[in-house]
mmCIF file of C-alpha atoms in Angstrom:
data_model
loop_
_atom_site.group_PDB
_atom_site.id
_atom_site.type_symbol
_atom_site.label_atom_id
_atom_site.label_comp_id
_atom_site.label_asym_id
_atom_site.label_seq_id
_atom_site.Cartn_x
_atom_site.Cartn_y
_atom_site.Cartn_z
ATOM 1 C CA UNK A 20 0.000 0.000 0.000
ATOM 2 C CA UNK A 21 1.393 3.743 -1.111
ATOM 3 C CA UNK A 22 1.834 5.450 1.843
ATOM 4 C CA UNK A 23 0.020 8.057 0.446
ATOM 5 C CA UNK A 24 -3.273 5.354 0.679
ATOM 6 C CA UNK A 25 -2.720 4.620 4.499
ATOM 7 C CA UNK A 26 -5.670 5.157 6.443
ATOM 8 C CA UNK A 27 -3.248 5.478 9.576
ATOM 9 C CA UNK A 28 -0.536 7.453 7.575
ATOM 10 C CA UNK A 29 -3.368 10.262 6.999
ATOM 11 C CA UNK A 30 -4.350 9.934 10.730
ATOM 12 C CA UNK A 31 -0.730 10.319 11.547
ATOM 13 C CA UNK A 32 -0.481 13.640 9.336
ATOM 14 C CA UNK A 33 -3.341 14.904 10.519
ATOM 15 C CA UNK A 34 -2.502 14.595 14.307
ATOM 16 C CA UNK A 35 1.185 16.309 13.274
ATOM 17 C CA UNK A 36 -0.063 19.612 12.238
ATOM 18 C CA UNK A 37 -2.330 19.606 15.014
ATOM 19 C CA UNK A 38 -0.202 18.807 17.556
ATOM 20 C CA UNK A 39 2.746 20.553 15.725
ATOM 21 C CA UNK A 40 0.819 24.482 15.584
ATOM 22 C CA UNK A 41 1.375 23.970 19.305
ATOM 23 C CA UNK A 42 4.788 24.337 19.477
ATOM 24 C CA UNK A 43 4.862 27.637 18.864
ATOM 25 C CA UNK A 44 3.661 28.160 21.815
ATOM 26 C CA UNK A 45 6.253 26.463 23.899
ATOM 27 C CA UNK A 46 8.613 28.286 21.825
ATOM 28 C CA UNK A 47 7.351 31.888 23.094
ATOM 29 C CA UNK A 48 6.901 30.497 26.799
ATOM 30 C CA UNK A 49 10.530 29.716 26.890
ATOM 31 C CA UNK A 50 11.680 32.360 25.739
ATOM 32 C CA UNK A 51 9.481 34.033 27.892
ATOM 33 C CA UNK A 52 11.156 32.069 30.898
ATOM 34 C CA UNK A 53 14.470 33.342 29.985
ATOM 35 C CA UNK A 54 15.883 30.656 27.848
ATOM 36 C CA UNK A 55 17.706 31.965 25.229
ATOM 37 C CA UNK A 56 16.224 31.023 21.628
ATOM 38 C CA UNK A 57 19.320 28.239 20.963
ATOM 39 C CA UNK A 58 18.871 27.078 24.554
ATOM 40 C CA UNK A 59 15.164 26.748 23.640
ATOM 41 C CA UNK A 60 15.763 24.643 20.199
ATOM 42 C CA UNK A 61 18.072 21.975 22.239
ATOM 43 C CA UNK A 62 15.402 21.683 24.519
ATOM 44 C CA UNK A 63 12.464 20.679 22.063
ATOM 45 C CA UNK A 64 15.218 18.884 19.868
ATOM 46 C CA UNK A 65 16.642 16.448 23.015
ATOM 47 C CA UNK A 66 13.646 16.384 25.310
ATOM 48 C CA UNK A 67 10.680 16.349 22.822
ATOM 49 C CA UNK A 68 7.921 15.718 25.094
ATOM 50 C CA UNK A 69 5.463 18.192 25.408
ATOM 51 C CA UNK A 70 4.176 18.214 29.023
ATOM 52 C CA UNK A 71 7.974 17.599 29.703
ATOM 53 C CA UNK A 72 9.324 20.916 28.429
ATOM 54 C CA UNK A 73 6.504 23.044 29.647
ATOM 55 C CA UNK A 74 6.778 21.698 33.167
ATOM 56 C CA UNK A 75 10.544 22.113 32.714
ATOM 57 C CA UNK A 76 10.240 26.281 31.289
ATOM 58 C CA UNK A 77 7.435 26.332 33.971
ATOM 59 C CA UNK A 78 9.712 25.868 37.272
ATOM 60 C CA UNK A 79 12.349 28.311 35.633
ATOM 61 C CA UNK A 80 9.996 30.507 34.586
ATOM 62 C CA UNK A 81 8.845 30.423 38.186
ATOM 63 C CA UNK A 82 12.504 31.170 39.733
ATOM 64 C CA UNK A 83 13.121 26.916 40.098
ATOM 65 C CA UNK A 84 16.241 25.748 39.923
ATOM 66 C CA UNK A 85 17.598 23.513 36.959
ATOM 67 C CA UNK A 86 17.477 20.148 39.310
ATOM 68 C CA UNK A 87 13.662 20.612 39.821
ATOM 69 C CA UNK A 88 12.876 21.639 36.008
ATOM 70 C CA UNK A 89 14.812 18.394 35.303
ATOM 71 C CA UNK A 90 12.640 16.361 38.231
ATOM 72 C CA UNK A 91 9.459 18.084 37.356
ATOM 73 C CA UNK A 92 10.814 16.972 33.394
ATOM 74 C CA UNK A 93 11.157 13.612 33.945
ATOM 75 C CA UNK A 94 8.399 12.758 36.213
ATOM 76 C CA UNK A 95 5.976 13.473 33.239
ATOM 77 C CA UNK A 96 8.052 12.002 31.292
ATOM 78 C CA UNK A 97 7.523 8.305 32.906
ATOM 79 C CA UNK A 98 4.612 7.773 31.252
ATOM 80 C CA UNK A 99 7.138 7.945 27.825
ATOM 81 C CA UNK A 100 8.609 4.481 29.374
ATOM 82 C CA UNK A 101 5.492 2.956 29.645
ATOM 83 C CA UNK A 102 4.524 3.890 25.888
ATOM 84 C CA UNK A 103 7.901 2.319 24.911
ATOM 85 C CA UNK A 104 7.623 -1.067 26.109
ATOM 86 C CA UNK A 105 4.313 -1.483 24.432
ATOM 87 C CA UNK A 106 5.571 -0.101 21.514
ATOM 88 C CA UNK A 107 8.410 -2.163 21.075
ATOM 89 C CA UNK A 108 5.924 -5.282 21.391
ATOM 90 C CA UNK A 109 4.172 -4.174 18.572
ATOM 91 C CA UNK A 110 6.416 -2.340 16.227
ATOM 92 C CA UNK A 111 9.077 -4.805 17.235
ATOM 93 C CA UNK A 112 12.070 -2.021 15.801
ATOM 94 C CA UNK A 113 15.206 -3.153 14.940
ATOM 95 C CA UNK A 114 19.079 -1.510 14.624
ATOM 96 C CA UNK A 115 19.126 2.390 14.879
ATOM 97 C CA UNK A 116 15.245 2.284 14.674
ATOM 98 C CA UNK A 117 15.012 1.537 17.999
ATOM 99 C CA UNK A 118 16.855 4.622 18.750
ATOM 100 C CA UNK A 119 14.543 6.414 16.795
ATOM 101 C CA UNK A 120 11.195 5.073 18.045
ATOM 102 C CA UNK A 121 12.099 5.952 21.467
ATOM 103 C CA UNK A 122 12.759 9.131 20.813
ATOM 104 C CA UNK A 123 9.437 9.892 18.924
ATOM 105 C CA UNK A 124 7.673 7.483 21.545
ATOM 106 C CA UNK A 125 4.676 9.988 22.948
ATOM 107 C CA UNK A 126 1.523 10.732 23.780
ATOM 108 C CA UNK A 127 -0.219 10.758 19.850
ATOM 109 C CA UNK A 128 2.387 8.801 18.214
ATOM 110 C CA UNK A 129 1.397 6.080 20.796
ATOM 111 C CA UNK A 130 -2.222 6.588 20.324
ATOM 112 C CA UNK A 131 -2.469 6.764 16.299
ATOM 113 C CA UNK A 132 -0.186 3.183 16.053
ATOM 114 C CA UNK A 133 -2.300 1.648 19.014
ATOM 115 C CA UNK A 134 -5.821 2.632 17.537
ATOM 116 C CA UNK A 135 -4.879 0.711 14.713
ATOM 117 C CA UNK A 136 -5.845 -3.219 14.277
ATOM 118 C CA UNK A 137 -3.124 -3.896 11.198
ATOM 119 C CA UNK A 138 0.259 -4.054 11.850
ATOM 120 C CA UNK A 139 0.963 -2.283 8.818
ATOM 121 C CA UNK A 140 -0.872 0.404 9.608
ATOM 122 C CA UNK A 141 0.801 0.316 13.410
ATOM 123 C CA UNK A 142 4.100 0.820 11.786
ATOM 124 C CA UNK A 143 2.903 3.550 9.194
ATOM 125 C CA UNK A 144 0.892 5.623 11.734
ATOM 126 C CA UNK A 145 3.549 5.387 14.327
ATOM 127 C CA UNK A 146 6.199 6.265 12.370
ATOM 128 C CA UNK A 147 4.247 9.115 10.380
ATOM 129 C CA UNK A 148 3.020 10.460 13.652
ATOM 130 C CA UNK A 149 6.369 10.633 15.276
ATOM 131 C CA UNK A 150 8.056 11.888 12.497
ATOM 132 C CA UNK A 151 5.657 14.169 11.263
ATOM 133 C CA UNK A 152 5.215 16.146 15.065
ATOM 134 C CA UNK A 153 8.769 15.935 15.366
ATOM 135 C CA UNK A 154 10.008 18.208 12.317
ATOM 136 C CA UNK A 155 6.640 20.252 12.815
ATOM 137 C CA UNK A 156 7.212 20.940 16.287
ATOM 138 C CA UNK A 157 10.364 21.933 15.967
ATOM 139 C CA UNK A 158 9.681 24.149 13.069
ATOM 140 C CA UNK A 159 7.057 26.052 15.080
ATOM 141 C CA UNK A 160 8.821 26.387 18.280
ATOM 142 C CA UNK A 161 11.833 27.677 16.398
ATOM 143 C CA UNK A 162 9.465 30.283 14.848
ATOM 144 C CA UNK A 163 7.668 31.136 18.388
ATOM 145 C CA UNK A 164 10.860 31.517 20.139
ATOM 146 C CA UNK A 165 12.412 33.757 17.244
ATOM 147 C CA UNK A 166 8.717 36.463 17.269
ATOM 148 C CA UNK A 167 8.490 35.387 21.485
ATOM 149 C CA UNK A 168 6.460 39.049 22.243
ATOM 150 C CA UNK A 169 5.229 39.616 19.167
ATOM 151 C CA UNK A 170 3.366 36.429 19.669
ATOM 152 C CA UNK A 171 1.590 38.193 22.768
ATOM 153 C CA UNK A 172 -0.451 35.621 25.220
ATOM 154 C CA UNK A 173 -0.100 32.155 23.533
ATOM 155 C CA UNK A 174 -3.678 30.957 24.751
ATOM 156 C CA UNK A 175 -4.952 33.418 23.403
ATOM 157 C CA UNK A 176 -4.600 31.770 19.871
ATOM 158 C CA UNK A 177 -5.975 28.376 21.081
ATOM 159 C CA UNK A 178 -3.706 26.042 20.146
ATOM 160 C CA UNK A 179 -3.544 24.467 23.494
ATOM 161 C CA UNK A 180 -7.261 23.169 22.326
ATOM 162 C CA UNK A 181 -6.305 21.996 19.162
ATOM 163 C CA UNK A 182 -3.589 19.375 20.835
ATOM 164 C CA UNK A 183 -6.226 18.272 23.306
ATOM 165 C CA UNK A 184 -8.575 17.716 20.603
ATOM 166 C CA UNK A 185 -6.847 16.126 18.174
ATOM 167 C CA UNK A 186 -5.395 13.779 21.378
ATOM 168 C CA UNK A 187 -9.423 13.506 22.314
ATOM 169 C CA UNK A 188 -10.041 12.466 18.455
ATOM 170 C CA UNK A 189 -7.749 9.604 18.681
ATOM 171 C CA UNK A 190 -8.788 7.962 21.876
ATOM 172 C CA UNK A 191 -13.025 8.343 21.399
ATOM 173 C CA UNK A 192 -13.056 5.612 18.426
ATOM 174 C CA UNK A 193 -11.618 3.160 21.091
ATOM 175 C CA UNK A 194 -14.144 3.654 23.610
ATOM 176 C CA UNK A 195 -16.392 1.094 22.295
ATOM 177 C CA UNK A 196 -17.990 -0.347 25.395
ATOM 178 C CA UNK A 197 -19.574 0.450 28.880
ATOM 179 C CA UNK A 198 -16.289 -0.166 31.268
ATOM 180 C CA UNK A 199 -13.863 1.884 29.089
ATOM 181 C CA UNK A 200 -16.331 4.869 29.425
ATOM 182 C CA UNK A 201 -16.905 4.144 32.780
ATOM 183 C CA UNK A 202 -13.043 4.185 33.571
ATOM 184 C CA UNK A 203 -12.648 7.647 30.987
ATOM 185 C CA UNK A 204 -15.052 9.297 33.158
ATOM 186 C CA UNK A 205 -13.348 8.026 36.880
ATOM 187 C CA UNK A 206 -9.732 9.225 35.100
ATOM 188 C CA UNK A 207 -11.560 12.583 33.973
ATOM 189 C CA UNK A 208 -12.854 13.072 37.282
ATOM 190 C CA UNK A 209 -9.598 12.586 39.327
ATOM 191 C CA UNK A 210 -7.484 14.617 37.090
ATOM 192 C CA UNK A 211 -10.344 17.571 37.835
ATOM 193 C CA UNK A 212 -10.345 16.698 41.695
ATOM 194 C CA UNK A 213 -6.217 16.800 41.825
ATOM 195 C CA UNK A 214 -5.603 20.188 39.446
ATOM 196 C CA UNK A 215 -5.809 22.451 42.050
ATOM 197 C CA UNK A 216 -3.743 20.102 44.669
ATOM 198 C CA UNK A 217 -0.868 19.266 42.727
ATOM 199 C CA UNK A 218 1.941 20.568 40.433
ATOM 200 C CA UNK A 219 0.725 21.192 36.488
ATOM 201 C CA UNK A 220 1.339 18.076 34.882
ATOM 202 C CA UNK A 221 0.840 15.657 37.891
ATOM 203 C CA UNK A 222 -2.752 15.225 37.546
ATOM 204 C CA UNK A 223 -2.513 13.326 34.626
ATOM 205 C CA UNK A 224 -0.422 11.263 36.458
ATOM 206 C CA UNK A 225 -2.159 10.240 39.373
ATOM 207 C CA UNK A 226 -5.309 9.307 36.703
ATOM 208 C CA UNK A 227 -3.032 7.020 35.015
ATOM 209 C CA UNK A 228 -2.705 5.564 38.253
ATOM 210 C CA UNK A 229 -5.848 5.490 38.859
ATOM 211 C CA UNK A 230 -6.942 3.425 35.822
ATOM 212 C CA UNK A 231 -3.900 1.297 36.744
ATOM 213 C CA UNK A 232 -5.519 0.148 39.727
ATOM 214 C CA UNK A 233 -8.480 -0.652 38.070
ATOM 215 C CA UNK A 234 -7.161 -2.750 35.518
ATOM 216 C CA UNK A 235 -4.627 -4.695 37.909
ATOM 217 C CA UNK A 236 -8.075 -5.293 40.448
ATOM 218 C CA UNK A 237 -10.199 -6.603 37.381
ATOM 219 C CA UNK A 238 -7.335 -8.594 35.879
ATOM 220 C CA UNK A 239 -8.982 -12.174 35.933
ATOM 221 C CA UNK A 240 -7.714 -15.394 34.455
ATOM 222 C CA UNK A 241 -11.271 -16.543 33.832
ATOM 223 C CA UNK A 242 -12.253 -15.522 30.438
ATOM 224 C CA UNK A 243 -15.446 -13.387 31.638
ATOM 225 C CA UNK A 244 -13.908 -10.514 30.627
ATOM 226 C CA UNK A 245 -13.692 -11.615 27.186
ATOM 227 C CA UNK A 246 -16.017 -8.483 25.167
ATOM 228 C CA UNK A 247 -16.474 -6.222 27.582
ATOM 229 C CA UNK A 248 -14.174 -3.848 25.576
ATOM 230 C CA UNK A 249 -11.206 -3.855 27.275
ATOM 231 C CA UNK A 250 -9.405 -6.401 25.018
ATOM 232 C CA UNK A 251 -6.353 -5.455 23.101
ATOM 233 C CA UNK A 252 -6.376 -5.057 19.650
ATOM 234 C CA UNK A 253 -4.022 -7.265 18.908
ATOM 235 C CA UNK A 254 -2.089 -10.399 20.410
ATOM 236 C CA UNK A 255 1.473 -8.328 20.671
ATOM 237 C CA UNK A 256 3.535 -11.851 21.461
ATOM 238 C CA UNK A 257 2.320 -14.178 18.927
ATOM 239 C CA UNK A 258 3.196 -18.023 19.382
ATOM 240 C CA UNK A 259 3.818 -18.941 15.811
ATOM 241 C CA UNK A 260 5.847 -16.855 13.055
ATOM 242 C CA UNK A 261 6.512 -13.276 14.243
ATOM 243 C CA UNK A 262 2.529 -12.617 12.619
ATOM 244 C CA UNK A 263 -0.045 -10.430 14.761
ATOM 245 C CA UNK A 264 -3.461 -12.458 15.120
ATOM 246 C CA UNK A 265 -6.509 -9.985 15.489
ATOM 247 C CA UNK A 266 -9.130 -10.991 18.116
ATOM 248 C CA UNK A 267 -12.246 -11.904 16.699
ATOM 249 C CA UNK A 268 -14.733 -9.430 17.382
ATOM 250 C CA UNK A 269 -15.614 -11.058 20.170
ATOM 251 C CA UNK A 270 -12.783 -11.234 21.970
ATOM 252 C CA UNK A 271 -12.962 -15.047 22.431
ATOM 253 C CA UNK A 272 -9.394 -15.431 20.953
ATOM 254 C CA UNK A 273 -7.398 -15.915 17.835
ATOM 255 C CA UNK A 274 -9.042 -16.426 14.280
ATOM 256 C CA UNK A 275 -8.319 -19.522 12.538
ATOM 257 C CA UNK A 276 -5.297 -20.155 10.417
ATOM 258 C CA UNK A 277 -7.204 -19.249 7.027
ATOM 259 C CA UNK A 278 -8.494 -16.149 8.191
ATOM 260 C CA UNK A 279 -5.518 -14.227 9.165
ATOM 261 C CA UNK A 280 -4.620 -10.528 8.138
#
């Protein structure tokens, strides 16, 4: 298939300029913060994670000192970890590709290869994703830290919305059934109860934990779960061949040898 044709290729392009228009905005906050606009490019390049590098500009910006940016950093930037080791099960990267996936392992590159039921279409939307934020990102915090005042209030231009929806775009599709809702809505609520209690960027956290929990208290050997929509897309350690088996749409396990994909 031309890349061109990829249903998760155009997903992945669509979910770079999206997420990529934001960067401008980091680029005028950190300048802002009193990074200088080189010291803000090595930033984005290196770190590339966004709730990383505002939560980083946000404790200098707020007279921090360069230990807690880097704490505050890499806290948010656990979740990164937890992308990769899925990620590697499905994409299963080899040589310097490795190197590379990890590096454009976040949020929406995680979400366009996951949503996807092909892996094909894993690879191509990860990898279009990743790449595509990555060089658009980049391009628009370079330009945002270059105007940085002329810019005026960043918000103002609402691209911070445009990120969360395009993020919000890529996750409803996979809310199929009653307990993924349910769990959206107990995550949505805890990240509202723990804004005003906690540091910007923890919330997020502590829902993460919070569905955590809930899958590690429902996790059940006995197939009852099976279709209550909660399954994974795919079986990422296959027994036979290296191939991905799709559940049947069901969920009662793996379709027979002649009707593989």
């Amino acid at each position: 298939m031309r890349l061109q044709d990829s249903p998760a290729a155009k997903i992945g392009a669509s979910i770079a300029i999206a997420t990529g228009l934001y960067g401008v905005s980091f680029g005028a906050l950190s300048v802002a913060s009193g990074l200088t606009f080189w010291q803000t490019m090595v930033l984005s390049l290196l770190l590339f994670s966004g709730g990383s590098q505002f939560a980083f500009i946000g404790v200098i910006a707020g007279g921090g000192s360069g230990v807690a940016a880097m704490s505050a950093s890499a806290l948010l930037g656990i979740r990164n970890g937890v992308y990769g080791m899925q990620l590697n099960a499905l994409l299963r990267p080899t040589g310097w590709r490795r190197f590379a996936a990890a590096h454009l392992t976040i949020d929406e590159s995680t979400a366009t290869a996951t949503g996807q039921s092909d892996p094909a279409e894993q690879k191509r939307g990860f990898w279009v994703a990743g790449v595509g934020i990555f060089v658009f990102w980049n391009m628009m915090t370079a330009v945002g830290a270059y105007i940085g005042d002329a810019l005026g209030d960043p918000k103002q231009w609402g691209l911070d919305g445009a990120a969360v929806a395009a993020f919000l775009g890529l996750l409803w599709p996979r809310i199929k059934a009653f307990q993924p809702a349910a769990i959206a809505v107990a995550c949505a609520v805890v990240t509202l109860l723990a804004m005003p209690l906690v540091p910007p960027g923890v919330p997020i956290l502590v829902a993460a934990v919070v569905a955590g929990l809930i899958g590690w208290f429902r996790h059940n050997p006995d197939p009852g779960h099976d279709g209550d929509g909660l399954e994974a897309d795919i079986e990422p350690y296959p027994d036979d061949a290296g191939t991905h088996l799709p559940r049947t749409p069901h969920g009662g396990g793996r379709q027979g040898e002649g009707e593989r994909s």
